[in-house]
């Protein structure tokens, strides 16, 4: 019913940049919040950045000033621009969307690997 497809992950050196993209498709009335989460080996999944339908944003403290989340509401897309990457940023990054179909439901993408080498 709702699909989220991520792209843009890869391998970069410390200090480099990557831009992640996520496209939502399917049968829904609207998307409310969209976000990026990440899960590193041996760690819990954590919220990296969130953007509301109205454009308000919130960031994990450790990525403030380095990552920027944005969205194109009309195209049902969300982006994560990552700069000054550190090895500690290595993780699988997941797209998340709060979607109204017949009710508000949470949907996840399959994830995209980001690896930052020293």
C-alpha positions as a Python dict, from the first residue, in 0.01 Angstrom:
ca = {
    (1, 'X'): (0, 0, 0),
    (2, 'X'): (283, 240, 90),
    (3, 'X'): (640, 194, -24),
    (4, 'X'): (951, 390, 73),
    (5, 'X'): (1260, 358, -145),
    (6, 'X'): (1596, 497, -34),
    (7, 'X'): (1899, 575, -244),
    (8, 'X'): (2233, 750, -213),
    (9, 'X'): (2422, 537, 35),
    (10, 'X'): (2780, 430, -21),
    (11, 'X'): (3138, 438, 97),
    (12, 'X'): (3311, 767, 171),
    (13, 'X'): (3621, 883, 355),
    (14, 'X'): (3599, 1075, 678),
    (15, 'X'): (3522, 1438, 606),
    (16, 'X'): (3330, 1356, 291),
    (17, 'X'): (2966, 1405, 200),
    (18, 'X'): (2668, 1201, 86),
    (19, 'X'): (2309, 1285, 3),
    (20, 'X'): (2037, 1031, 77),
    (21, 'X'): (1700, 1038, -94),
    (22, 'X'): (1372, 866, -14),
    (23, 'X'): (1064, 846, -233),
    (24, 'X'): (722, 747, -104),
    (25, 'X'): (465, 589, -330),
    (26, 'X'): (136, 404, -301),
    (27, 'X'): (-220, 471, -199),
    (28, 'X'): (-241, 735, 70),
    (29, 'X'): (-409, 1064, 142),
    (30, 'X'): (-106, 1247, 278),
    (31, 'X'): (226, 1210, 455),
    (32, 'X'): (271, 1387, 784),
    (33, 'X'): (617, 1345, 938),
    (34, 'X'): (916, 1208, 749),
    (35, 'X'): (1243, 1114, 910),
    (36, 'X'): (1576, 939, 885),
    (37, 'X'): (1686, 681, 1137),
    (38, 'X'): (2008, 484, 1153),
    (39, 'X'): (2121, 158, 1304),
    (40, 'X'): (2489, 88, 1364),
    (41, 'X'): (2627, -258, 1448),
    (42, 'X'): (2553, -347, 1807),
    (43, 'X'): (2346, -34, 1866),
    (44, 'X'): (1977, 49, 1875),
    (45, 'X'): (1808, 227, 1591),
    (46, 'X'): (1812, 601, 1658),
    (47, 'X'): (1640, 903, 1514),
    (48, 'X'): (1881, 1114, 1311),
    (49, 'X'): (1656, 1386, 1174),
    (50, 'X'): (1286, 1455, 1135),
    (51, 'X'): (1088, 1700, 926),
    (52, 'X'): (717, 1770, 962),
    (53, 'X'): (478, 1836, 678),
    (54, 'X'): (504, 2204, 764),
    (55, 'X'): (882, 2201, 745),
    (56, 'X'): (986, 2203, 1109),
    (57, 'X'): (1301, 2001, 1175),
    (58, 'X'): (1467, 1820, 1462),
    (59, 'X'): (1813, 1662, 1476),
    (60, 'X'): (2016, 1418, 1677),
    (61, 'X'): (2261, 1630, 1877),
    (62, 'X'): (2569, 1462, 1731),
    (63, 'X'): (2474, 1551, 1372),
    (64, 'X'): (2366, 1911, 1423),
    (65, 'X'): (2556, 2141, 1194),
    (66, 'X'): (2665, 1853, 970),
    (67, 'X'): (2340, 1697, 845),
    (68, 'X'): (2042, 1870, 687),
    (69, 'X'): (1700, 1714, 632),
    (70, 'X'): (1463, 1854, 373),
    (71, 'X'): (1151, 1745, 191),
    (72, 'X'): (954, 1806, -123),
    (73, 'X'): (600, 1764, 1),
    (74, 'X'): (444, 1772, -345),
    (75, 'X'): (674, 1493, -468),
    (76, 'X'): (651, 1291, -145),
    (77, 'X'): (1027, 1289, -108),
    (78, 'X'): (1268, 1349, 178),
    (79, 'X'): (1643, 1403, 168),
    (80, 'X'): (1934, 1390, 407),
    (81, 'X'): (2243, 1589, 316),
    (82, 'X'): (2536, 1460, 519),
    (83, 'X'): (2863, 1653, 540),
    (84, 'X'): (3180, 1625, 747),
    (85, 'X'): (3111, 1256, 786),
    (86, 'X'): (3279, 1063, 1064),
    (87, 'X'): (3342, 690, 1105),
    (88, 'X'): (3087, 700, 1387),
    (89, 'X'): (2821, 783, 1126),
    (90, 'X'): (2861, 439, 971),
    (91, 'X'): (2522, 267, 983),
    (92, 'X'): (2226, 151, 784),
    (93, 'X'): (2007, 455, 728),
    (94, 'X'): (1631, 407, 713),
    (95, 'X'): (1363, 632, 576),
    (96, 'X'): (1049, 669, 787),
    (97, 'X'): (711, 819, 709),
    (98, 'X'): (395, 877, 909),
    (99, 'X'): (125, 823, 650),
    (100, 'X'): (-250, 873, 650),
    (101, 'X'): (-432, 608, 447),
    (102, 'X'): (-744, 496, 631),
    (103, 'X'): (-562, 592, 951),
    (104, 'X'): (-218, 716, 1056),
    (105, 'X'): (40, 444, 1013),
    (106, 'X'): (417, 416, 1026),
    (107, 'X'): (618, 293, 728),
    (108, 'X'): (984, 213, 683),
    (109, 'X'): (1217, 184, 390),
    (110, 'X'): (1449, -111, 349),
    (111, 'X'): (1756, 90, 444),
    (112, 'X'): (2071, 202, 269),
    (113, 'X'): (2425, 141, 393),
    (114, 'X'): (2651, 435, 471),
    (115, 'X'): (3012, 349, 547),
    (116, 'X'): (3266, 613, 649),
    (117, 'X'): (3629, 507, 649),
    (118, 'X'): (3901, 658, 866),
}
